[in-house]
Coordinates of C-alpha atoms and ligand atoms in Angstrom, one line a residue:
X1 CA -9.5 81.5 -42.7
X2 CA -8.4 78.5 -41.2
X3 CA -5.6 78.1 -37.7
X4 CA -2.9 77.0 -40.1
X5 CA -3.7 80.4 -42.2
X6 CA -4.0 82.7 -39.7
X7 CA -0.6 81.0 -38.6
X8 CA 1.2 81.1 -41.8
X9 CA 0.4 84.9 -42.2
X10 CA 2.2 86.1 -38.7
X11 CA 5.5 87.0 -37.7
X12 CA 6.3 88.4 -34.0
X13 CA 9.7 89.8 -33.7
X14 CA 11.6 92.3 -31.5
X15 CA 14.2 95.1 -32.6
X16 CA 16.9 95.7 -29.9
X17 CA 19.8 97.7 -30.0
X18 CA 22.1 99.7 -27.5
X19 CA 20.3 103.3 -27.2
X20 CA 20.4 105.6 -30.0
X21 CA 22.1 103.1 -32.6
X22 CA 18.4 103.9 -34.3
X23 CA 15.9 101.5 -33.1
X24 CA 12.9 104.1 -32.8
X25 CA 13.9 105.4 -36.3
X26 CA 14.0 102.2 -37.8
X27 CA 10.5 101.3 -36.0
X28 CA 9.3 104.3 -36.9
X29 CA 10.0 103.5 -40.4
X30 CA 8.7 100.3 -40.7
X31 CA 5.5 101.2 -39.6
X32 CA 5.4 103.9 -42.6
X33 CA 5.9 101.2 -45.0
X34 CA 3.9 98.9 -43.9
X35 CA 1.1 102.0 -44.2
X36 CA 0.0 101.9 -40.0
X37 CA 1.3 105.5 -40.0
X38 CA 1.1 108.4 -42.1
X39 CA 4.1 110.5 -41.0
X40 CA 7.5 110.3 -39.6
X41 CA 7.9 111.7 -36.1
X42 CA 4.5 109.4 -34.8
X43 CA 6.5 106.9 -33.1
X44 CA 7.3 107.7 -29.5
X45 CA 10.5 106.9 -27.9
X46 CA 10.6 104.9 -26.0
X47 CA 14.0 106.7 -24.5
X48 CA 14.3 107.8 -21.0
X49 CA 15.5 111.6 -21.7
X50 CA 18.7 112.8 -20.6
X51 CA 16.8 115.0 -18.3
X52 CA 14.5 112.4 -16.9
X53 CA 17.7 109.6 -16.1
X54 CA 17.4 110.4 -12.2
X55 CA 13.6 111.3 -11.9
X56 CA 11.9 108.2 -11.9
X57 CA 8.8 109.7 -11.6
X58 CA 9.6 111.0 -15.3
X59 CA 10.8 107.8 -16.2
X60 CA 7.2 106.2 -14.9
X61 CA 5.4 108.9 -16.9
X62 CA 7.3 107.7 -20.5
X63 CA 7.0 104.2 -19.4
X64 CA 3.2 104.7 -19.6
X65 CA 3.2 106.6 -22.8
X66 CA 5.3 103.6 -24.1
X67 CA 3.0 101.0 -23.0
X68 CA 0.8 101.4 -26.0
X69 CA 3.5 101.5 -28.2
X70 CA 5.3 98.3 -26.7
X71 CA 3.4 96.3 -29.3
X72 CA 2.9 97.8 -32.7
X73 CA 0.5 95.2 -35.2
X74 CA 0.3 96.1 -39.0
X75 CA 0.1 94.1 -42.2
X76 CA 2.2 94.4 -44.8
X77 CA 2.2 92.2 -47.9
X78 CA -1.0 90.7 -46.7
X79 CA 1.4 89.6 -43.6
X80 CA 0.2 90.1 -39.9
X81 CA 3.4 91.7 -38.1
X82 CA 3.5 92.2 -34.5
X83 CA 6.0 94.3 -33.8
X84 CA 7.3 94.6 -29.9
X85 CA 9.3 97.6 -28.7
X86 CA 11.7 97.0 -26.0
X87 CA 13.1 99.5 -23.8
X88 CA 16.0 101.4 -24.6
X89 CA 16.8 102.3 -20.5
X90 CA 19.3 99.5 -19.3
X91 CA 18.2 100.0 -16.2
X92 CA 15.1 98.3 -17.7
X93 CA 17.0 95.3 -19.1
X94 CA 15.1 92.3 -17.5
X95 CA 12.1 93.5 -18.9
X96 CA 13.7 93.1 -22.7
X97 CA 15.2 89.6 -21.6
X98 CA 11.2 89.3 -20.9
X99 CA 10.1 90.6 -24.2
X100 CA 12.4 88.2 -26.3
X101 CA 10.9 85.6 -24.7
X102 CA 7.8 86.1 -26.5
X103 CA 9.2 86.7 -29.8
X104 CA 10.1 83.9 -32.7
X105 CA 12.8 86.5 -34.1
X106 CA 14.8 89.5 -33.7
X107 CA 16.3 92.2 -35.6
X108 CA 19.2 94.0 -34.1
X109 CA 20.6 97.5 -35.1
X110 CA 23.8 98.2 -35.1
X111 CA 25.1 101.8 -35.4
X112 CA 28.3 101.6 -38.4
X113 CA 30.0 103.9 -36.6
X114 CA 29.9 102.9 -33.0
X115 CA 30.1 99.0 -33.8
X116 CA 29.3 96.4 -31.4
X117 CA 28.0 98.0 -28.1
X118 CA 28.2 96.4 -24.8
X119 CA 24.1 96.5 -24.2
X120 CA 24.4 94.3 -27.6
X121 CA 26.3 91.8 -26.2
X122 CA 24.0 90.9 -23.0
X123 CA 20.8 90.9 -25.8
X124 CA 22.3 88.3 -27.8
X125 CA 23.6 86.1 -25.1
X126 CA 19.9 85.9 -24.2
X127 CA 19.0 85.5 -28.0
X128 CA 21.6 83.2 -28.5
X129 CA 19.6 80.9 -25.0
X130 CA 16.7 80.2 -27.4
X131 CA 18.6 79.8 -30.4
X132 CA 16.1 83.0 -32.0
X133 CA 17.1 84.2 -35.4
X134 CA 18.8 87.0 -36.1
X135 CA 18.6 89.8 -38.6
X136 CA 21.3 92.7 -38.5
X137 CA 20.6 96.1 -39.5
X138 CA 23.6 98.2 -39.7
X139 CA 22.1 101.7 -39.3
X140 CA 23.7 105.4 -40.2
X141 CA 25.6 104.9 -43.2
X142 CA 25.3 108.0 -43.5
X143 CA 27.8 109.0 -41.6
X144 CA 31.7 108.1 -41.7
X145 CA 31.4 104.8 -39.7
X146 CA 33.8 102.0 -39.2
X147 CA 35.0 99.2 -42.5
X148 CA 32.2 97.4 -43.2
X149 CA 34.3 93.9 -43.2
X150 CA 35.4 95.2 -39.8
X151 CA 32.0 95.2 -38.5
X152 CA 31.1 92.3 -39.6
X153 CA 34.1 90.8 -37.8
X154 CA 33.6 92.3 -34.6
X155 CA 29.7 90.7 -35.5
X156 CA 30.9 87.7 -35.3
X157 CA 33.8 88.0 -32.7
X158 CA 31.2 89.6 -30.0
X159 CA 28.1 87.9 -30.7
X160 CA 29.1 84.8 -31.2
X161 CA 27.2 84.6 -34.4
X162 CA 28.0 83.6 -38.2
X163 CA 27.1 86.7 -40.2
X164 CA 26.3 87.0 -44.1
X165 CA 25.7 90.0 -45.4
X166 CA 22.8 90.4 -47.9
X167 CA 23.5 93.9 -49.0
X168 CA 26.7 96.0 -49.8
X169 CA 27.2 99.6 -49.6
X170 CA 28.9 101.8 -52.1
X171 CA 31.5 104.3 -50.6
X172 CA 29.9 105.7 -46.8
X173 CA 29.7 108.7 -45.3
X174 CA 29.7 111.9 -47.4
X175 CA 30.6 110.0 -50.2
X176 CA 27.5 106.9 -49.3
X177 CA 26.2 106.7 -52.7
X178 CA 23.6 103.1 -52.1
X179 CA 23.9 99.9 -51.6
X180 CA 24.2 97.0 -53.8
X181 CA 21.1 94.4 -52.5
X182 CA 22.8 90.7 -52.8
X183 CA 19.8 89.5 -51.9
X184 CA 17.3 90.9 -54.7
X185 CA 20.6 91.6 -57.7
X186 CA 19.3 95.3 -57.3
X187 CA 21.4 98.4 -57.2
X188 CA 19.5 100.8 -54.6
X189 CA 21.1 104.3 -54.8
X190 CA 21.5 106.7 -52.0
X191 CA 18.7 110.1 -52.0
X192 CA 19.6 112.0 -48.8
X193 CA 15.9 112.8 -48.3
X194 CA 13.2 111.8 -45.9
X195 CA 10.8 110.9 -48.9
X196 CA 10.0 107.4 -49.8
X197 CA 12.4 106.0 -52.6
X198 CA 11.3 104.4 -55.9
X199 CA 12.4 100.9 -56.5
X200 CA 15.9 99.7 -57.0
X201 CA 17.8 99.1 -60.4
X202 CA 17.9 95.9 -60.9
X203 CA 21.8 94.4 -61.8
X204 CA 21.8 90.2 -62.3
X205 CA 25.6 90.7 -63.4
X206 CA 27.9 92.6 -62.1
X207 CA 29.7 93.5 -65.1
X208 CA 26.9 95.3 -66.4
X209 CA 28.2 98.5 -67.9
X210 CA 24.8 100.3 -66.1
X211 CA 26.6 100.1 -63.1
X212 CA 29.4 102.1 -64.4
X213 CA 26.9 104.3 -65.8
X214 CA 24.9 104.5 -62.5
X215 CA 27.7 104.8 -60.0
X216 CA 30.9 105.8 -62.0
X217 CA 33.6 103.4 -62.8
X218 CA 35.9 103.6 -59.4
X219 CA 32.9 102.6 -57.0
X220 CA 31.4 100.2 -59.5
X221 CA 34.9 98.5 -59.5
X222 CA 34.8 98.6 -55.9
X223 CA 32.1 96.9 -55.4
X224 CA 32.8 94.5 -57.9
X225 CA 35.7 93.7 -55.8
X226 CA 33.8 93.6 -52.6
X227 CA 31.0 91.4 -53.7
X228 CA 33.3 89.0 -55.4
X229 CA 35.1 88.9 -51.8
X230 CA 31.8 88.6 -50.0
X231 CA 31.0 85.4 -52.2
X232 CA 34.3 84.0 -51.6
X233 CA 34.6 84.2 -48.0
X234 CA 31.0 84.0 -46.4
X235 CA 29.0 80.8 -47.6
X236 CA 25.9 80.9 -49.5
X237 CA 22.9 82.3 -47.1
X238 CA 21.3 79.1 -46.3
X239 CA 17.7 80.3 -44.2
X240 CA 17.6 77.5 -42.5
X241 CA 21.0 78.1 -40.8
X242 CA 19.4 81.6 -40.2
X243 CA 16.4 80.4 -38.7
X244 CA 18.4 78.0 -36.7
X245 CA 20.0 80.9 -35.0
X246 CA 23.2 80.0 -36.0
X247 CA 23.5 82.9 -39.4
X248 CA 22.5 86.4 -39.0
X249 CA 21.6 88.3 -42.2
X250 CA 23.1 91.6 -42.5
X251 CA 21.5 94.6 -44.2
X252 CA 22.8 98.3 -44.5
X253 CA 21.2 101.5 -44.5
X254 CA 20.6 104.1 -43.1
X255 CA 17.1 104.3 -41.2
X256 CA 16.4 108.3 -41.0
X257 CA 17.0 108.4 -44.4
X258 CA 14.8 105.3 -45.5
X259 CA 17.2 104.2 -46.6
X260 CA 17.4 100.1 -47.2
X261 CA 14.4 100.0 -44.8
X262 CA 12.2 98.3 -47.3
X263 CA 14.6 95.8 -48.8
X264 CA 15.5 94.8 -45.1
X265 CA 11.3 93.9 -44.8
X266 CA 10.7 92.4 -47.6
X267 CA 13.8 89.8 -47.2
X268 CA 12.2 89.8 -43.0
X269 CA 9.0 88.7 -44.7
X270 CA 10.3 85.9 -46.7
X271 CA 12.7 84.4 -44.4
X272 CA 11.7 84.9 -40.6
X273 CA 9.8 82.1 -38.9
X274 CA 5.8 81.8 -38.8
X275 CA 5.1 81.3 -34.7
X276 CA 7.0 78.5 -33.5
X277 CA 6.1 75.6 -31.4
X278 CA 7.2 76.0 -27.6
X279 CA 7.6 74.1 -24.7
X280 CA 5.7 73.5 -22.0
X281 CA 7.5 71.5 -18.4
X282 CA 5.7 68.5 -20.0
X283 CA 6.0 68.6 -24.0
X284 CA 6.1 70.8 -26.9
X285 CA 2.8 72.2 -28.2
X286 CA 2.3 73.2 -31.9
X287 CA 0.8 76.7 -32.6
X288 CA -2.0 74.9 -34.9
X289 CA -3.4 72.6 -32.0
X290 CA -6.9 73.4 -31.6
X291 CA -6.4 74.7 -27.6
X292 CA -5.9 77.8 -27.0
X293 CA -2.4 77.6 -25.0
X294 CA -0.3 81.1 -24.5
X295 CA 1.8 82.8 -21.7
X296 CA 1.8 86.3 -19.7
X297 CA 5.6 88.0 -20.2
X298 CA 4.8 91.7 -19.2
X299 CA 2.6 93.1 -17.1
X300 CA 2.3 97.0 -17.0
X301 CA 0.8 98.7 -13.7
X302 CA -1.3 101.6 -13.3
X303 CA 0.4 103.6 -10.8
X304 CA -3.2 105.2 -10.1
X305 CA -4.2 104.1 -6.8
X306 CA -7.5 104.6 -8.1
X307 CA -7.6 102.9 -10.5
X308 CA -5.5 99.7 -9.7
X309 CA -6.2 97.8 -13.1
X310 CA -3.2 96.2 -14.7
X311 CA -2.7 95.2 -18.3
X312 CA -1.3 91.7 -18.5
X313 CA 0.8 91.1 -22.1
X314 CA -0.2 87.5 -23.0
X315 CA 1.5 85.8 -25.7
X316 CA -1.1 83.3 -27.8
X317 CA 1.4 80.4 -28.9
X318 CA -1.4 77.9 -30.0
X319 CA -5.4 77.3 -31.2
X320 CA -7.6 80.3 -31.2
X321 CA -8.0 83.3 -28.3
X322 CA -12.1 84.4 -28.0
X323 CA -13.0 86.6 -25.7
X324 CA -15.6 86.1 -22.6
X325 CA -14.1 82.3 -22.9
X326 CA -13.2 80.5 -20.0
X327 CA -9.8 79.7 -19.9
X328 CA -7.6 77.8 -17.3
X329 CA -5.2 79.4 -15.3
X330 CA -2.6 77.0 -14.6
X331 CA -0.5 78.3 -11.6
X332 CA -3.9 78.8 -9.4
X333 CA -5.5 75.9 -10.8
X334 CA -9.0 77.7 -11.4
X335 CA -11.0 79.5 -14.3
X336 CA -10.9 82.9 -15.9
X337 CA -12.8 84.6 -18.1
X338 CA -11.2 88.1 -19.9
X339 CA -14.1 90.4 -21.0
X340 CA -11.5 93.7 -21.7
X341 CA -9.4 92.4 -24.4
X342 CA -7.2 94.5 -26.5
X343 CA -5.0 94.2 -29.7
X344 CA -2.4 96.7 -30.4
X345 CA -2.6 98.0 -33.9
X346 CA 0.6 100.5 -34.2
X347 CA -0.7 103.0 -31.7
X348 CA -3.8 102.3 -30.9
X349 CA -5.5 100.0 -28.6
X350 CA -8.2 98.1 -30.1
X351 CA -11.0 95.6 -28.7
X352 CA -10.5 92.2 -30.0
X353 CA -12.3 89.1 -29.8
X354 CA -10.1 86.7 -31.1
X355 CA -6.5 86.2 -32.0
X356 CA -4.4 83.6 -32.9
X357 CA -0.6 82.1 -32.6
X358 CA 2.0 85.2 -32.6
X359 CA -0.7 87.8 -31.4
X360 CA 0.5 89.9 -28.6
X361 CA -3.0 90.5 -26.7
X362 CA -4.1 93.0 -23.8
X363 CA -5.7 91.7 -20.6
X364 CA -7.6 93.5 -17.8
X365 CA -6.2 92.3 -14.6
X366 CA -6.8 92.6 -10.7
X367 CA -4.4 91.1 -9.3
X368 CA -4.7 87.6 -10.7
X369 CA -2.1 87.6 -13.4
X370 CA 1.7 87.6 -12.9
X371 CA 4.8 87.1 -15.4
X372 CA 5.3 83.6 -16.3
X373 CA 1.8 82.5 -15.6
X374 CA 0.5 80.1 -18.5
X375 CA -3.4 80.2 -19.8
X376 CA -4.8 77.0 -21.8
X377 CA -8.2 75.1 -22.0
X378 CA -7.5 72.5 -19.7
X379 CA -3.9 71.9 -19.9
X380 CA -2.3 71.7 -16.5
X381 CA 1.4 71.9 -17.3
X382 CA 3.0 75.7 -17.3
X383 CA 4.7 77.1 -20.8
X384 CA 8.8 76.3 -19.3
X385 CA 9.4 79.4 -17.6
X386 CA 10.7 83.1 -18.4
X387 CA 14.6 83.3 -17.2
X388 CA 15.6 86.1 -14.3
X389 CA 19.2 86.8 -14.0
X390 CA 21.4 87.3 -11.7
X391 CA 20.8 91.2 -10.1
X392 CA 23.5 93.7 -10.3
X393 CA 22.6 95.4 -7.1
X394 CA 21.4 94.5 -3.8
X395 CA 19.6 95.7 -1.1
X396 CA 17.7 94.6 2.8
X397 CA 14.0 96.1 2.9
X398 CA 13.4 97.2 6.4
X399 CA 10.0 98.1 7.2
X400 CA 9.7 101.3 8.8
X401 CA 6.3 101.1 10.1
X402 CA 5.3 97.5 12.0
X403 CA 1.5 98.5 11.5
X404 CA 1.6 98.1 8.4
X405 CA 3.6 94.9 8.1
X406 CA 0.8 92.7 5.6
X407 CA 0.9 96.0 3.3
X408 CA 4.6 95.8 2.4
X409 CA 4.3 92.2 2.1
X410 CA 1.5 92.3 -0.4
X411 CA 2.9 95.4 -2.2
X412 CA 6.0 94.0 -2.4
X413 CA 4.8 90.5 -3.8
X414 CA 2.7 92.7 -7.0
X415 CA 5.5 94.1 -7.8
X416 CA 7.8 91.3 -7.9
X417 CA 4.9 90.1 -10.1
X418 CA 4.9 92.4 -12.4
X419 CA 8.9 91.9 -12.6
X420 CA 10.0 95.5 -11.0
X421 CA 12.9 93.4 -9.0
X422 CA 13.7 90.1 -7.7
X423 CA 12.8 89.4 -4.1
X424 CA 15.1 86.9 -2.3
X425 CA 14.0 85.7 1.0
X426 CA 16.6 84.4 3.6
X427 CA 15.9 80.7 5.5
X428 CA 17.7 82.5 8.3
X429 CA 16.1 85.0 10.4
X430 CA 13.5 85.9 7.0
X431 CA 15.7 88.5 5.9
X432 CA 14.5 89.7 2.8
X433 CA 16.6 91.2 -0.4
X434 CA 15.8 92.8 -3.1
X435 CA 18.1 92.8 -6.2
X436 CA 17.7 94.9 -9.5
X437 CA 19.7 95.4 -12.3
X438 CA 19.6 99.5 -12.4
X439 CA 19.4 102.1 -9.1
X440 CA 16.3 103.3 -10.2
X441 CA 13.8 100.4 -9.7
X442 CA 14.9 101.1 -5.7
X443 CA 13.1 104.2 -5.7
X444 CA 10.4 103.4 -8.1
X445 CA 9.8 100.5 -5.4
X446 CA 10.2 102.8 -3.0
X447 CA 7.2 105.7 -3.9
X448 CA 5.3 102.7 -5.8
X449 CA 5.0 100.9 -2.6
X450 CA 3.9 104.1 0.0
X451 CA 1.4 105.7 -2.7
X452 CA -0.1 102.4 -3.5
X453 CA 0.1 100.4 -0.6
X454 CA 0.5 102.9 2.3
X455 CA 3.6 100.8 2.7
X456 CA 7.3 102.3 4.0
X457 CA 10.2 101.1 3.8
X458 CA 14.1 102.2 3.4
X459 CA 16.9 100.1 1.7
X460 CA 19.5 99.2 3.6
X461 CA 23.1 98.8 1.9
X462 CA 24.0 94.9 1.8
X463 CA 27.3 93.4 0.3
X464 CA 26.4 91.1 -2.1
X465 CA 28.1 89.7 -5.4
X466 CA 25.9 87.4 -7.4
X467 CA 22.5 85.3 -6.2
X468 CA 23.1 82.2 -8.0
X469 CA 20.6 79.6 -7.9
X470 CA 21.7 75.9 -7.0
X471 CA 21.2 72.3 -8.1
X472 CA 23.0 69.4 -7.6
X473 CA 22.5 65.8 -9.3
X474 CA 23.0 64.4 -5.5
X475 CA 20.4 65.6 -3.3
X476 CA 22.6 65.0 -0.3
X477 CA 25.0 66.6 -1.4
X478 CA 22.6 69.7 -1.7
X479 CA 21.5 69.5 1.5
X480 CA 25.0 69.3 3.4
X481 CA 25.9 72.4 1.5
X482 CA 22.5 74.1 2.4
X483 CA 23.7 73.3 5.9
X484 CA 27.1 74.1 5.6
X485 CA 26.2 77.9 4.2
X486 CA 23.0 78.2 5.8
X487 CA 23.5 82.0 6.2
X488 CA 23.8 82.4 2.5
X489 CA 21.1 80.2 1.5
X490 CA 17.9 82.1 0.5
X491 CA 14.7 81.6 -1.6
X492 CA 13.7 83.3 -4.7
X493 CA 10.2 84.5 -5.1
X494 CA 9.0 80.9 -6.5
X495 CA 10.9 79.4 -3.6
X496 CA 14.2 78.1 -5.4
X497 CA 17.4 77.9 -3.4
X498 CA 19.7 80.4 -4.1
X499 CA 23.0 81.1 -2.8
X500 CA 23.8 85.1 -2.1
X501 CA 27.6 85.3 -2.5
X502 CA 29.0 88.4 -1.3
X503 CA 32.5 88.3 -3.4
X504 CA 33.6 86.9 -6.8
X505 CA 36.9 85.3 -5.4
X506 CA 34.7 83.8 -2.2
X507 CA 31.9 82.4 -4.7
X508 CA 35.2 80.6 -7.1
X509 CA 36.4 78.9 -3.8
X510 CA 33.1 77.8 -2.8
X511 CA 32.4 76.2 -6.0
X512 CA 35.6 74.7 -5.7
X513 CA 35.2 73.3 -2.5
X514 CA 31.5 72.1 -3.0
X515 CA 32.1 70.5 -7.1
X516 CA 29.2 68.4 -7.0
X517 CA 26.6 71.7 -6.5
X518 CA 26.0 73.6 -9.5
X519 CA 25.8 77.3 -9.3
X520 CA 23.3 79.5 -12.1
X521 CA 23.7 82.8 -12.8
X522 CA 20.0 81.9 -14.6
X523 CA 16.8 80.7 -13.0
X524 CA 16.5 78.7 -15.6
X525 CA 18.5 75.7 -16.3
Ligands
G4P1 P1 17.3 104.3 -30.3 O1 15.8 104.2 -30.3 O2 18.0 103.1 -30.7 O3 17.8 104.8 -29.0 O4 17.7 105.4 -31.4 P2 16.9 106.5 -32.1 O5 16.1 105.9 -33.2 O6 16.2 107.4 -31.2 O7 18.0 107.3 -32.9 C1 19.1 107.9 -32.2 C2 19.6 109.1 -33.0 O8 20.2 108.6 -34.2 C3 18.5 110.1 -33.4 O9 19.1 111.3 -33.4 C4 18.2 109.7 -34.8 O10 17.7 110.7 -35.6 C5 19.6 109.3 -35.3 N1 19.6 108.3 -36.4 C6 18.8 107.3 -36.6 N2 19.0 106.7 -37.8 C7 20.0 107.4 -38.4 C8 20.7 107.3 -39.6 O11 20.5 106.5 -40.5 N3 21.7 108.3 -39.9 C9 21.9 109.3 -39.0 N4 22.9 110.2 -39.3 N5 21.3 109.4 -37.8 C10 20.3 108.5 -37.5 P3 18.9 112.4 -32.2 O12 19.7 113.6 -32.6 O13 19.1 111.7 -30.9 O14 17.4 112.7 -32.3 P4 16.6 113.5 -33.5 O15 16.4 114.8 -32.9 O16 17.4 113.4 -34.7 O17 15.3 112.7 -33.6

């Protein structure tokens, strides 16, 4: 098969959701119809358990069983599908930022009765950065949830996204009794079993008397009534205002049930977008250029001191992978050759030797690889590169033990690596903070660092608002407020300034005071 084939038969997407709107059901399910599983139940959550929230240790333990489900391949409809899993804990949030990165499209789950969620929100904000398309999977019909017009409002209101639903449902709740596809002219009706369902009836008018017939006069009136609304008020679905980002598909259903599962893949396959073309600090390069060009955006440690491999998640965006080939690795400037390479198929790790644009691929590190770094065949410039934001909390490292001084430093650089926490350094006195989104990456840090570096250290409280990292169009300028705020002026782990406000009302006077310095709540901008 040719690059342009082996393009034109991928699509890489990520679900998100808040936790428990269904995302691991509707994974779960996805894989079953797309045949890379056999039985519900196969899928691991990815969850933290409400027993394991404050044992990190616990937390580490699911992380590793989730690692080889993080990326799920299968094929379905003679399509390639890479599938990649993002954590549900919010306390792991940068690492989903990361993951959507390496995606060309997202679907998002929405639980009917709970509505937009707040862990929704941040996920398309950073969505809404790339301008990634959207499909929206409003999960649990099942149960009594809110109006469906409702939703889709609050869709729209929250996420800042144009929304047109493809299907409709008829009642919801205890009296759910399908829903009517807009997208296929097919009535799907509503079996409150686990089983597979046969296909749907297929209804090009809707004042076929089979509806009646099907669903009983009051609900096919109703959705008479709806649809004829829905056509009215939302424009025709246009997929190239979907896969501009700017309208999300909707589909309903109800995931544990099966229940518009396979109508919500089949419109994924025909609509979402083939690997896209990405950028690079110096241009844009096409997935079907002969080089091989692709990105790491996940690295996953073993905690083993043993055994102190690491599997680096690279992201091929263009030409062909092989493995045992020498590729360039831009950020040290030298070549690499991967001899461990695996491909995730569903659950099971695989040993590849090539892949191509979309593919999620495996790679046996030492110590070379960190998030963000860029592999081609020659190409010097870096794939633009993967946003932090702003941590929530902050803390001073103070080394407890000045033998062992070079240990902390080094253990502390891998894991900022492998994206545990941001580092920031101060140019006063080499202070040094870290800042995480979520309390437990402190004490993961904490145990990671003593059992596999022989490294301690306690966290010492710090008052801190925002890092926001700083530009200016007048270098001067810069400079004189560098000077002026030199105590609150540190470096971020690829040596950008960043200014460490300690309150929200301080940090609005200082941008008022200093108008020609911008101030990023994003490294990347
Ligand atoms: P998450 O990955 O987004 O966190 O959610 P997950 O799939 O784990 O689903 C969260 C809960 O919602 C699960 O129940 C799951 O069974 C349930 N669920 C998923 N889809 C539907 C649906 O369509 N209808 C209804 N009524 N429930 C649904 P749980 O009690 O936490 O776990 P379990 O014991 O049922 O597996």
């Amino acid at each position: 098969m040719s690059l342009v084939e082996e393009i034109s038969k991928r699509r890489t997407f990520g679900i998100i959701s808040h936790p428990d709107a269904g995302k691991t059901t509707l994974t779960e399910k996805l894989l079953l119809f797309g045949g890379a599983i056999q039985k519900a139940g196969a899928v691991k959550s990815n969850k933290i358990t409400d027993h394991a929230k404050s044992d990190f240790m616990e937390i580490e333990k699911q992380r590793g069983i989730s690692v080889a489900t993080s990326v799920m391949g299968f094929n379905y409809r003679d399509i390639k599908i890479n599938l990649l899993d993002t954590p549900g804990h919010q306390d792991f949030a940068e690492d989903t930022y990361r993951t959507l990165t390496a995606v060309d499209s997202v679907i998002m789950v929405i639980d009917c009765v709970k509505g937009v969620e707040i862990q929704t929100e941040k996920l398309m904000e950073v969505c809404r950065m790339r301008d990634t398309p959207v499909i929206v999977f409003i999960n649990k019909l099942d149960r009594e949830g809110r109006d469906p017009f409702e939703l889709l409002d609050e869709i729209e209101e929250k996420l800042d996204i144009k929304v047109r639903p493809l299907s409709w449902p008829i009642g919801m709740g205890k009296r759910f009794k399908g829903v009517y596809s807009l997208y296929e002219k097919a009535l799907h009706l509503f079996e409150p079993s686990k089983r597979m369902l046969s296909e749907g009836v297929s209804i090009d008018d809707l004042s076929d008397p089979v509806l009646d017939e099907k669903i009983g006069s009051n609900d096919a009136n109703q959705i008479r009534e709806d649809v004829e609304l829905i056509e009215g008020v939302y424009p025709e679905f246009d997929t190239s205002e979907y896969l501009a980002g700017r309208v999300a598909p909707v589909f309903l259903g109800s995931a544990v049930n099966n229940f518009g599962v396979r109508e919500l893949l089949d419109c994924f396959i025909d609509i979402a977008p083939i690997p896209k073309p990405r950028a690079t600090e110096e241009r844009v390069i096409e997935p079907n250029e002969s080089k091989m060009s692709g990105f790491i955006f996940k690295i996953h440690a073993n905690m083993d001191p043993k055994h102190r491999n690491r599997i680096a998640f690279l992201r091929v965006c263009s030409g062909e992978f092989e493995r045992n080939k020498n590729y360039h690795h831009v950020r040290l400037d030298k070549a690499f050759r991967f001899s461990n390479v695996t491909a995730f198929m569903a659950q099971d790790k695989e040993v590849i030797d090539q892949a191509y644009p979309g593919d999620i691929i495996g790679l046996y590190d030492t110590g070379n690889l960190k998030i963000g770094d860029t592999l081609t065949e020659g190409e010097k410039s870096p794939y633009k590169g993967i946003p932090s934001f702003s941590p929530e909390i902050f803390k001073e490292v103070i080394n407890m033990d000045a033998m062992k001084s070079k240990q902390l430093d080094k253990g502390l650089r891998q894991l900022m690596d492998e994206g545990v926490a941001q580092l920031f350094t101060y140019e006063l006195g080499s202070r040094r903070v870290v800042g995480t989104v979520g309390a437990l990456q402190f004490e993961v840090i904490q145990y990671r660092l003593q059992h596999e570096y022989g490294a301690t250290c306690r966290f010492a409280p710090v008052n801190l608002y925002k890092a926001c990292w700083i530009d200016s169009k007048e270098p001067k300028k810069l400079k004189e407020f560098v000077a002026d705020k030199q105590r609150h002026i540190a470096k971020d782990k690829d040596g950008k300034l960043v200014f460490m406000a300690e309150t929200k009302s301080w940090l609005q006077m200082v941008e008022q005071n200093f108008p020609e310095v911008n101030f990023h709540f994003i490294s990347e901008y």
